[in-house]
């Protein structure tokens, strides 16, 4: 089957710290991988994506590399800001384009 | 342009009642999805429409849940004989070209359903 496993939170970091949120997946075929972010009081927004092995998605200083050999798509940021406080969801979709499979989400709080 | 909109934003109903949740996708998006998000969990897929037809309804939990999209735009999720376990945030998403690899889904703000 298809599934996503994320590291559990909550995660609390000081401003300018390095962030890693682990994500591994199980999928049939060759999925596309996504990170979505949900800021407090807002809906889900796409943060970045990668559609094939070894692709790197990046946005707003966040990066994630599609690693087929380890079935992983870990999210990283070199220096977090208070404004990065949100819940982060890893997700996959098979390239037939229908449903997304989401992880359980990781809550990040960045303190000044 | 306008994003995905959902109404109502909050709905409180009594156990056993019928509810309808509405989704208005981004104009021109042919694909529409419903998900359910329980507290502390990621969204779980319910149903996917391509145009007017339900292409995949494998996520609907039972026959109390039904969704329609009669004109290929607005969709309504209908829940009969609501139960307390149906309480969750119901999310709608739309996509322009779901058959293209890596096609993004755009999410609405959700409807928070509370069954008392």
Coordinates of N, CA and C in Angstrom, one line a residue:
Chain A
X1 N 0.8 -1.2 0.0 CA 0.0 0.0 0.0 C 0.9 1.2 0.0
X2 N 0.2 2.4 0.1 CA 0.8 3.7 0.1 C 0.7 4.3 1.5
X3 N 1.8 4.8 2.0 CA 1.7 5.5 3.3 C 2.9 6.4 3.5
X4 N 2.8 7.3 4.5 CA 3.9 8.2 4.8 C 4.0 8.2 6.3
X5 N 5.3 8.1 6.8 CA 5.6 8.2 8.2 C 6.4 9.4 8.5
X6 N 6.0 10.2 9.4 CA 6.7 11.4 9.8 C 7.2 11.3 11.2
X7 N 8.3 12.0 11.5 CA 8.8 12.1 12.9 C 7.7 12.8 13.7
X8 N 7.5 12.3 14.9 CA 6.5 12.9 15.8 C 7.0 14.1 16.4
X9 N 6.1 15.0 16.6 CA 6.4 16.3 17.3 C 5.9 16.2 18.8
X10 N 5.7 17.4 19.4 CA 6.1 18.6 18.8 C 7.6 18.9 18.8
X11 N 8.0 19.8 17.9 CA 9.4 20.2 17.9 C 9.5 21.6 18.3
X12 N 10.4 21.9 19.2 CA 10.6 23.3 19.6 C 12.1 23.6 19.4
X13 N 12.3 24.7 18.7 CA 13.7 25.2 18.4 C 13.8 26.6 18.7
X14 N 15.1 27.0 18.9 CA 15.4 28.4 19.1 C 15.6 29.0 17.7
X15 N 15.3 30.3 17.6 CA 15.5 31.0 16.3 C 16.9 30.8 15.8
X16 N 17.1 30.6 14.5 CA 18.4 30.4 13.8 C 18.9 29.0 14.0
X17 N 18.2 28.1 14.6 CA 18.6 26.7 14.7 C 18.4 26.0 13.4
X18 N 19.0 24.8 13.3 CA 18.9 24.0 12.1 C 17.7 23.0 12.3
X19 N 16.9 22.9 11.3 CA 15.7 22.1 11.4 C 15.8 20.9 10.4
X20 N 15.5 19.7 11.0 CA 15.2 18.5 10.2 C 13.9 17.9 10.6
X21 N 13.0 17.6 9.7 CA 11.8 16.8 10.0 C 11.9 15.6 9.1
X22 N 12.0 14.4 9.7 CA 12.1 13.2 8.9 C 10.8 12.7 8.3
X23 N 10.9 12.2 7.1 CA 9.7 11.6 6.4 C 10.2 10.4 5.6
X24 N 9.5 9.3 5.8 CA 9.8 8.1 4.9 C 8.4 7.7 4.3
X25 N 8.5 7.0 3.3 CA 7.3 6.6 2.6 C 7.3 5.2 2.1
X26 N 6.2 4.6 1.9 CA 6.0 3.4 1.2 C 5.0 3.6 0.1
X27 N 5.4 3.1 -1.1 CA 4.5 3.4 -2.2 C 4.7 2.4 -3.3
X28 N 3.6 2.1 -4.1 CA 3.7 1.4 -5.3 C 4.1 2.3 -6.4
X29 N 4.9 1.8 -7.3 CA 5.3 2.7 -8.5 C 6.2 3.8 -8.1
X30 N 6.1 4.9 -8.8 CA 7.0 6.0 -8.6 C 6.2 7.2 -8.2
X31 N 6.1 7.5 -6.9 CA 5.3 8.6 -6.4 C 5.9 9.9 -6.6
X32 N 5.1 11.0 -6.5 CA 5.6 12.3 -6.3 C 5.5 12.6 -4.8
X33 N 6.4 13.5 -4.3 CA 6.5 13.7 -2.9 C 6.3 15.2 -2.6
X34 N 5.7 15.5 -1.5 CA 5.3 16.9 -1.2 C 5.5 17.2 0.3
X35 N 5.8 18.5 0.6 CA 5.6 19.0 1.9 C 4.6 20.1 1.9
X36 N 3.6 20.0 2.7 CA 2.6 21.0 2.9 C 2.8 21.6 4.3
X37 N 2.4 22.9 4.4 CA 2.5 23.6 5.7 C 1.2 24.2 6.1
X38 N 0.9 24.1 7.4 CA -0.4 24.7 7.9 C 0.0 25.7 9.0
X39 N -0.1 27.0 8.6 CA 0.2 28.0 9.6 C -1.0 28.2 10.5
X40 N -0.9 28.7 11.7 CA -2.0 28.8 12.7 C -3.2 29.5 12.1
X41 N -4.3 28.9 12.1 CA -5.5 29.6 11.6 C -5.7 29.6 10.1
X42 N -4.8 28.9 9.4 CA -4.8 28.9 7.9 C -5.0 27.5 7.3
X43 N -5.3 27.5 6.0 CA -5.4 26.2 5.4 C -4.0 25.6 5.0
X44 N -4.1 24.4 4.5 CA -2.8 23.8 4.0 C -2.3 24.5 2.7
X45 N -1.0 24.7 2.7 CA -0.3 25.3 1.6 C 0.8 24.5 1.1
X46 N 1.0 24.4 -0.2 CA 2.2 23.6 -0.7 C 3.5 24.4 -0.3
X47 N 4.4 23.7 0.3 CA 5.7 24.3 0.6 C 6.7 23.9 -0.5
X48 N 6.8 22.6 -0.8 CA 7.7 22.2 -1.9 C 7.4 20.8 -2.4
X49 N 7.9 20.4 -3.5 CA 7.6 19.1 -4.0 C 8.8 18.6 -4.8
X50 N 8.8 17.3 -5.1 CA 9.8 16.6 -6.0 C 9.1 15.5 -6.7
X51 N 9.3 15.4 -8.0 CA 8.5 14.4 -8.7 C 9.3 13.2 -9.2
X52 N 10.6 13.1 -9.0 CA 11.3 11.9 -9.3 C 12.6 11.8 -8.5
X53 N 13.1 10.6 -8.4 CA 14.3 10.4 -7.6 C 15.4 11.3 -7.8
X54 N 16.0 11.8 -6.7 CA 17.2 12.7 -6.7 C 16.8 14.1 -7.0
X55 N 15.5 14.4 -7.2 CA 15.1 15.8 -7.4 C 15.1 16.4 -6.0
X56 N 15.5 17.7 -6.0 CA 15.4 18.5 -4.7 C 14.4 19.6 -4.9
X57 N 13.4 19.6 -4.0 CA 12.5 20.7 -3.9 C 12.9 21.7 -2.9
X58 N 12.7 23.0 -3.2 CA 13.1 24.1 -2.3 C 12.2 25.3 -2.4
X59 N 12.0 25.9 -1.2 CA 11.1 27.1 -1.2 C 11.3 27.7 0.2
X60 N 11.4 29.1 0.2 CA 11.5 29.8 1.5 C 12.6 29.3 2.4
X61 N 13.7 28.8 1.8 CA 14.8 28.4 2.6 C 14.7 26.9 3.0
X62 N 13.6 26.3 2.8 CA 13.4 24.9 3.1 C 13.8 24.1 1.9
X63 N 14.4 22.9 2.2 CA 14.8 21.9 1.1 C 14.4 20.5 1.5
X64 N 14.2 19.7 0.5 CA 14.0 18.3 0.7 C 14.4 17.5 -0.6
X65 N 15.1 16.4 -0.4 CA 15.6 15.6 -1.6 C 14.9 14.3 -1.6
X66 N 14.4 13.9 -2.8 CA 13.7 12.7 -3.0 C 14.8 11.6 -3.1
X67 N 14.8 10.7 -2.1 CA 15.8 9.6 -2.0 C 15.1 8.3 -2.2
X68 N 15.2 7.7 -3.4 CA 14.5 6.5 -3.6 C 15.2 5.3 -2.9
X69 N 16.5 5.4 -2.7 CA 17.2 4.3 -2.1 C 16.8 4.1 -0.6
X70 N 16.5 5.2 0.0 CA 16.1 5.2 1.4 C 14.6 5.5 1.6
X71 N 13.9 5.6 0.6 CA 12.5 6.0 0.5 C 12.2 7.1 1.5
X72 N 13.0 8.2 1.4 CA 12.8 9.3 2.3 C 12.7 10.6 1.6
X73 N 12.2 11.6 2.3 CA 12.0 13.0 1.8 C 12.1 13.9 3.0
X74 N 13.2 14.0 3.6 CA 13.4 14.8 4.9 C 13.4 16.3 4.6
X75 N 12.7 17.0 5.4 CA 12.6 18.5 5.3 C 13.7 19.1 6.1
X76 N 14.4 20.1 5.5 CA 15.5 20.8 6.2 C 15.5 22.3 6.0
X77 N 15.9 23.0 7.0 CA 16.1 24.4 6.9 C 17.3 24.8 7.7
X78 N 18.2 25.6 7.2 CA 19.4 25.9 7.9 C 19.3 26.8 9.1
X79 N 18.3 27.7 9.0 CA 18.2 28.7 10.1 C 16.7 29.1 10.2
X80 N 16.0 28.6 11.2 CA 14.5 28.8 11.3 C 14.2 30.1 11.9
X81 N 13.1 30.6 11.6 CA 12.6 31.9 12.1 C 11.3 31.6 12.9
X82 N 10.9 32.6 13.7 CA 9.7 32.5 14.5 C 8.5 32.3 13.6
X83 N 8.5 32.9 12.4 CA 7.5 32.8 11.4 C 7.3 31.5 10.8
X84 N 8.3 30.6 11.0 CA 8.2 29.2 10.5 C 7.4 28.3 11.4
X85 N 6.9 28.8 12.6 CA 6.1 28.0 13.5 C 4.8 27.6 12.8
X86 N 4.6 26.3 12.7 CA 3.5 25.8 11.9 C 3.4 24.3 12.1
X87 N 2.5 23.6 11.4 CA 2.4 22.2 11.3 C 2.8 21.8 9.9
X88 N 3.8 20.9 9.8 CA 4.3 20.4 8.5 C 3.9 19.0 8.2
X89 N 3.3 18.8 7.0 CA 2.8 17.5 6.6 C 3.6 17.0 5.4
X90 N 4.1 15.8 5.4 CA 4.7 15.1 4.3 C 3.6 14.4 3.6
X91 N 3.7 14.3 2.3 CA 2.6 13.6 1.5 C 3.1 13.1 0.2
X92 N 2.4 12.0 -0.3 CA 2.8 11.5 -1.6 C 1.6 11.3 -2.4
X93 N 1.8 11.3 -3.7 CA 0.7 10.9 -4.6 C 1.4 10.0 -5.7
X94 N 0.7 9.0 -6.1 CA 1.1 8.2 -7.2 C 0.9 9.1 -8.5
X95 N 1.6 8.8 -9.5 CA 1.5 9.7 -10.6 C 0.3 9.4 -11.5
X96 N -0.7 8.7 -11.0 CA -2.0 8.7 -11.6 C -2.9 9.8 -11.2
X97 N -2.4 10.6 -10.3 CA -3.0 11.9 -10.0 C -4.1 12.0 -9.1
X98 N -4.4 10.9 -8.4 CA -5.6 11.1 -7.6 C -5.2 11.4 -6.1
X99 N -5.6 10.6 -5.2 CA -5.5 11.0 -3.8 C -4.1 11.2 -3.3
X100 N -4.0 12.1 -2.3 CA -2.8 12.3 -1.6 C -2.8 11.4 -0.3
X101 N -1.6 10.9 0.1 CA -1.5 10.2 1.3 C -0.6 11.1 2.2
X102 N -1.2 11.5 3.3 CA -0.5 12.4 4.2 C 0.1 11.7 5.5
X103 N 1.2 12.2 6.0 CA 1.6 11.8 7.3 C 0.8 12.5 8.3
X104 N 1.1 12.2 9.6 CA 0.3 12.8 10.7 C 0.6 14.2 11.1
X105 N 1.7 14.8 10.5 CA 2.0 16.1 10.7 C 3.0 16.3 11.9
X106 N 3.9 17.3 11.8 CA 4.8 17.6 12.8 C 4.7 19.1 13.2
X107 N 4.4 19.3 14.4 CA 4.2 20.7 14.9 C 5.6 21.3 15.2
X108 N 5.9 22.4 14.7 CA 7.1 23.2 14.9 C 6.8 24.5 15.6
X109 N 7.5 24.7 16.7 CA 7.4 26.0 17.4 C 8.9 26.6 17.5
X110 N 9.0 27.8 17.0 CA 10.3 28.5 17.0 C 10.2 29.6 18.0
X111 N 11.1 29.6 19.0 CA 11.1 30.6 20.0 C 12.2 31.6 19.8
X112 N 12.0 32.9 20.1 CA 13.0 33.9 19.9 C 14.2 33.7 20.8
Chain B
X1 N -6.2 35.4 -8.0 CA -7.5 34.8 -8.2 C -8.0 34.2 -7.0
X2 N -9.3 33.8 -7.0 CA -9.9 33.2 -5.8 C -9.4 31.8 -5.6
X3 N -9.3 31.4 -4.4 CA -8.8 30.1 -4.1 C -10.0 29.2 -3.9
X4 N -9.8 28.0 -3.3 CA -10.9 27.1 -2.9 C -11.7 27.6 -1.7
X5 N -13.0 27.7 -1.9 CA -13.8 28.2 -0.7 C -14.7 27.1 -0.2
X6 N -14.9 27.1 1.1 CA -15.8 26.1 1.7 C -16.8 26.7 2.6
X7 N -18.0 26.3 2.6 CA -19.0 26.8 3.5 C -19.8 25.6 4.1
X8 N -20.3 25.8 5.3 CA -19.9 26.8 6.3 C -18.5 26.6 6.8
X9 N -18.0 27.5 7.5 CA -16.6 27.3 8.1 C -16.8 26.5 9.4
X10 N -17.9 26.6 10.1 CA -18.2 25.8 11.2 C -19.6 25.3 11.2
X11 N -19.8 24.0 11.6 CA -21.1 23.5 11.7 C -21.3 22.6 12.9
X12 N -22.2 23.0 13.7 CA -22.5 22.2 14.9 C -23.9 21.5 14.7
X13 N -24.0 20.2 14.9 CA -25.2 19.5 14.6 C -25.4 18.5 15.7
X14 N -26.7 18.0 15.8 CA -27.0 17.0 16.8 C -26.8 15.6 16.2
X15 N -26.5 14.7 17.0 CA -26.4 13.3 16.6 C -27.6 12.9 15.9
X16 N -27.5 12.2 14.7 CA -28.6 11.7 14.0 C -29.1 12.7 12.9
X17 N -28.7 13.9 12.9 CA -29.1 14.9 11.9 C -28.3 14.7 10.6
X18 N -28.8 15.4 9.6 CA -28.3 15.4 8.2 C -27.5 16.7 8.0
X19 N -26.3 16.6 7.4 CA -25.6 17.9 7.1 C -25.1 17.8 5.7
X20 N -24.9 19.1 5.1 CA -24.3 19.2 3.8 C -23.2 20.2 3.9
X21 N -22.1 19.9 3.3 CA -20.9 20.7 3.3 C -20.6 21.1 1.9
X22 N -20.3 22.4 1.6 CA -20.1 22.8 0.3 C -18.7 23.2 -0.1
X23 N -18.3 22.9 -1.3 CA -16.9 23.3 -1.7 C -17.0 23.9 -3.1
X24 N -16.4 25.1 -3.2 CA -16.3 25.8 -4.5 C -14.8 25.8 -4.9
X25 N -14.5 25.0 -6.0 CA -13.1 24.9 -6.3 C -12.6 26.1 -7.1
X26 N -11.3 26.1 -7.4 CA -10.7 27.1 -8.2 C -11.3 27.0 -9.6
X27 N -11.7 28.1 -10.2 CA -12.3 28.0 -11.6 C -11.4 27.3 -12.6
X28 N -11.9 26.4 -13.3 CA -11.2 25.7 -14.3 C -10.5 24.4 -13.9
X29 N -10.5 24.2 -12.6 CA -9.9 22.9 -12.0 C -10.9 21.8 -12.2
X30 N -10.5 20.8 -13.0 CA -11.4 19.7 -13.3 C -11.4 18.6 -12.2
X31 N -10.4 18.6 -11.4 CA -10.4 17.6 -10.3 C -10.7 18.2 -9.0
X32 N -11.5 17.5 -8.2 CA -11.9 18.0 -6.8 C -11.8 16.8 -5.9
X33 N -11.3 17.1 -4.7 CA -11.1 16.1 -3.7 C -11.7 16.5 -2.3
X34 N -12.2 15.5 -1.6 CA -12.6 15.7 -0.2 C -11.7 14.9 0.7
X35 N -11.3 15.5 1.8 CA -10.5 14.8 2.8 C -11.1 15.1 4.2
X36 N -10.8 14.3 5.1 CA -11.3 14.5 6.5 C -10.0 14.5 7.4
X37 N -10.0 15.5 8.3 CA -8.8 15.6 9.2 C -9.3 15.6 10.6
X38 N -8.9 14.6 11.3 CA -9.2 14.5 12.8 C -8.1 15.2 13.5
X39 N -8.4 15.5 14.8 CA -7.4 16.3 15.6 C -6.1 15.5 15.7
X40 N -5.0 16.2 15.4 CA -3.7 15.6 15.5 C -3.3 14.6 14.5
X41 N -4.1 14.6 13.4 CA -3.9 13.6 12.3 C -3.7 14.4 11.0
X42 N -3.1 13.7 10.0 CA -3.1 14.3 8.7 C -4.4 14.1 8.0
X43 N -4.7 14.8 6.9 CA -5.9 14.6 6.1 C -6.0 13.2 5.6
X44 N -7.2 12.6 5.6 CA -7.4 11.3 5.0 C -8.4 11.4 3.9
X45 N -8.1 10.8 2.8 CA -8.8 10.9 1.6 C -10.2 10.3 1.7
X46 N -11.2 11.0 1.1 CA -12.6 10.5 1.1 C -13.0 10.1 -0.3
X47 N -12.9 11.1 -1.2 CA -13.5 10.9 -2.6 C -12.8 11.9 -3.5
X48 N -12.7 11.5 -4.8 CA -12.1 12.3 -5.9 C -13.0 12.3 -7.0
X49 N -13.3 13.6 -7.5 CA -14.1 13.8 -8.7 C -13.2 14.2 -9.9
X50 N -13.4 13.7 -11.0 CA -12.9 14.2 -12.3 C -14.1 14.6 -13.1
X51 N -14.2 16.0 -13.2 CA -15.4 16.5 -13.8 C -16.6 16.2 -12.9
X52 N -17.7 15.6 -13.5 CA -18.9 15.4 -12.7 C -18.9 14.1 -12.0
X53 N -18.1 13.2 -12.5 CA -18.1 11.8 -11.9 C -17.1 11.5 -10.8
X54 N -17.5 10.7 -9.9 CA -16.6 10.2 -8.8 C -15.7 9.2 -9.4
X55 N -14.4 9.6 -9.6 CA -13.4 8.7 -10.1 C -12.9 7.7 -9.1
X56 N -13.0 8.1 -7.8 CA -12.5 7.2 -6.7 C -13.2 7.6 -5.5
X57 N -14.1 6.7 -5.0 CA -14.8 7.0 -3.7 C -14.4 6.0 -2.6
X58 N -13.2 5.4 -2.8 CA -12.8 4.3 -1.9 C -12.6 4.8 -0.5
X59 N -12.4 6.1 -0.2 CA -12.2 6.6 1.1 C -13.4 6.9 1.9
X60 N -14.6 6.9 1.3 CA -15.8 7.1 2.1 C -16.0 6.0 3.1
X61 N -16.2 6.4 4.4 CA -16.1 5.4 5.4 C -17.3 4.4 5.5
X62 N -18.5 4.9 5.0 CA -19.7 4.0 5.0 C -20.7 4.7 4.1
X63 N -21.9 4.1 4.0 CA -22.9 4.6 3.1 C -23.7 5.8 3.7
X64 N -23.3 6.3 4.9 CA -23.9 7.5 5.4 C -23.3 8.7 4.7
X65 N -22.2 8.5 4.0 CA -21.4 9.6 3.4 C -21.7 9.5 1.9
X66 N -21.9 10.7 1.3 CA -22.2 10.8 -0.1 C -21.8 12.1 -0.7
X67 N -21.3 12.2 -1.9 CA -20.9 13.5 -2.4 C -21.3 13.6 -3.9
X68 N -21.6 14.8 -4.3 CA -22.0 15.1 -5.7 C -21.3 16.3 -6.2
X69 N -21.2 16.3 -7.5 CA -20.6 17.4 -8.2 C -21.4 17.5 -9.6
X70 N -22.6 17.9 -9.6 CA -23.5 17.8 -10.7 C -23.1 18.5 -12.0
X71 N -22.4 19.7 -11.8 CA -22.1 20.4 -13.0 C -20.6 20.5 -13.2
X72 N -19.8 19.7 -12.5 CA -18.4 19.7 -12.6 C -17.7 20.9 -12.0
X73 N -18.4 21.6 -11.1 CA -17.7 22.7 -10.4 C -17.9 22.5 -8.9
X74 N -18.9 23.1 -8.4 CA -19.2 23.0 -6.9 C -19.5 21.6 -6.6
X75 N -19.1 21.2 -5.4 CA -19.4 19.9 -4.8 C -20.0 20.0 -3.5
X76 N -20.8 19.0 -3.2 CA -21.5 19.0 -1.8 C -21.2 17.6 -1.2
X77 N -20.7 17.6 0.0 CA -20.5 16.4 0.8 C -21.7 16.3 1.7
X78 N -22.4 15.1 1.7 CA -23.6 14.9 2.4 C -23.4 13.8 3.5
X79 N -23.7 14.1 4.7 CA -23.6 13.1 5.7 C -25.0 12.9 6.4
X80 N -25.4 11.6 6.3 CA -26.7 11.3 6.9 C -26.5 10.7 8.3
X81 N -27.5 10.9 9.1 CA -27.5 10.2 10.5 C -26.2 10.4 11.1
X82 N -25.8 11.7 11.3 CA -24.5 12.0 11.8 C -24.2 11.3 13.2
X83 N -22.9 10.9 13.4 CA -22.5 10.3 14.6 C -21.4 11.2 15.2
X84 N -21.2 11.1 16.5 CA -20.2 11.9 17.2 C -18.8 11.6 16.6
X85 N -18.5 10.5 16.1 CA -17.3 10.1 15.5 C -17.0 10.8 14.1
X86 N -18.1 11.4 13.6 CA -17.9 12.2 12.3 C -17.3 13.6 12.6
X87 N -17.2 14.0 13.8 CA -16.6 15.3 14.1 C -15.2 15.3 13.7
X88 N -14.9 16.4 12.9 CA -13.6 16.5 12.2 C -13.6 17.8 11.4
X89 N -12.5 18.1 10.8 CA -12.4 19.2 9.8 C -12.5 18.5 8.4
X90 N -13.4 18.9 7.6 CA -13.6 18.4 6.3 C -12.9 19.4 5.3
X91 N -11.9 18.9 4.6 CA -11.2 19.7 3.6 C -11.5 19.4 2.2
X92 N -11.6 20.4 1.4 CA -11.8 20.2 0.0 C -10.5 20.7 -0.7
X93 N -10.1 20.1 -1.8 CA -9.0 20.5 -2.6 C -9.3 20.4 -4.1
X94 N -8.7 21.2 -4.9 CA -8.9 21.1 -6.3 C -7.5 21.1 -7.0
X95 N -7.5 20.5 -8.2 CA -6.3 20.4 -9.0 C -6.6 20.6 -10.5
X96 N -5.7 21.2 -11.2 CA -5.9 21.6 -12.6 C -5.7 20.4 -13.5
X97 N -4.7 19.6 -13.3 CA -4.4 18.5 -14.2 C -3.8 17.3 -13.4
X98 N -4.8 16.6 -12.8 CA -4.3 15.6 -11.8 C -3.6 14.4 -12.4
X99 N -3.7 14.2 -13.7 CA -3.0 13.1 -14.4 C -1.6 13.5 -14.7
X100 N -1.2 14.7 -14.5 CA 0.2 15.1 -14.7 C 1.0 14.8 -13.4
X101 N 2.2 14.2 -13.6 CA 3.0 13.8 -12.4 C 3.2 15.0 -11.5
X102 N 3.0 14.9 -10.2 CA 3.3 15.9 -9.3 C 2.4 17.1 -9.3
X103 N 1.2 16.9 -9.8 CA 0.2 18.0 -9.8 C -0.2 18.4 -8.4
X104 N -0.1 19.7 -8.1 CA -0.4 20.2 -6.8 C -1.9 20.2 -6.6
X105 N -2.3 20.0 -5.3 CA -3.7 20.2 -4.9 C -3.7 21.5 -4.1
X106 N -4.8 22.3 -4.3 CA -5.0 23.5 -3.6 C -6.1 23.3 -2.6
X107 N -5.8 23.6 -1.4 CA -6.8 23.3 -0.3 C -7.6 24.5 0.1
X108 N -8.8 24.2 0.4 CA -9.7 25.2 1.1 C -9.4 25.3 2.6
X109 N -10.1 26.2 3.3 CA -9.8 26.4 4.7 C -10.5 25.4 5.6
X110 N -11.4 24.6 5.0 CA -12.1 23.5 5.7 C -13.3 23.9 6.4
X111 N -14.2 22.9 6.7 CA -15.4 23.1 7.5 C -15.2 22.2 8.7
X112 N -15.3 22.9 9.9 CA -15.2 22.1 11.1 C -16.6 21.7 11.5
X113 N -16.7 20.4 11.5 CA -18.0 19.7 11.9 C -17.9 19.2 13.3
X114 N -18.9 19.6 14.1 CA -19.0 19.1 15.5 C -20.4 18.5 15.6
X115 N -20.4 17.2 16.0 CA -21.6 16.5 16.2 C -21.8 16.3 17.8
X116 N -22.9 16.8 18.3 CA -23.0 16.8 19.8 C -24.0 15.6 20.2

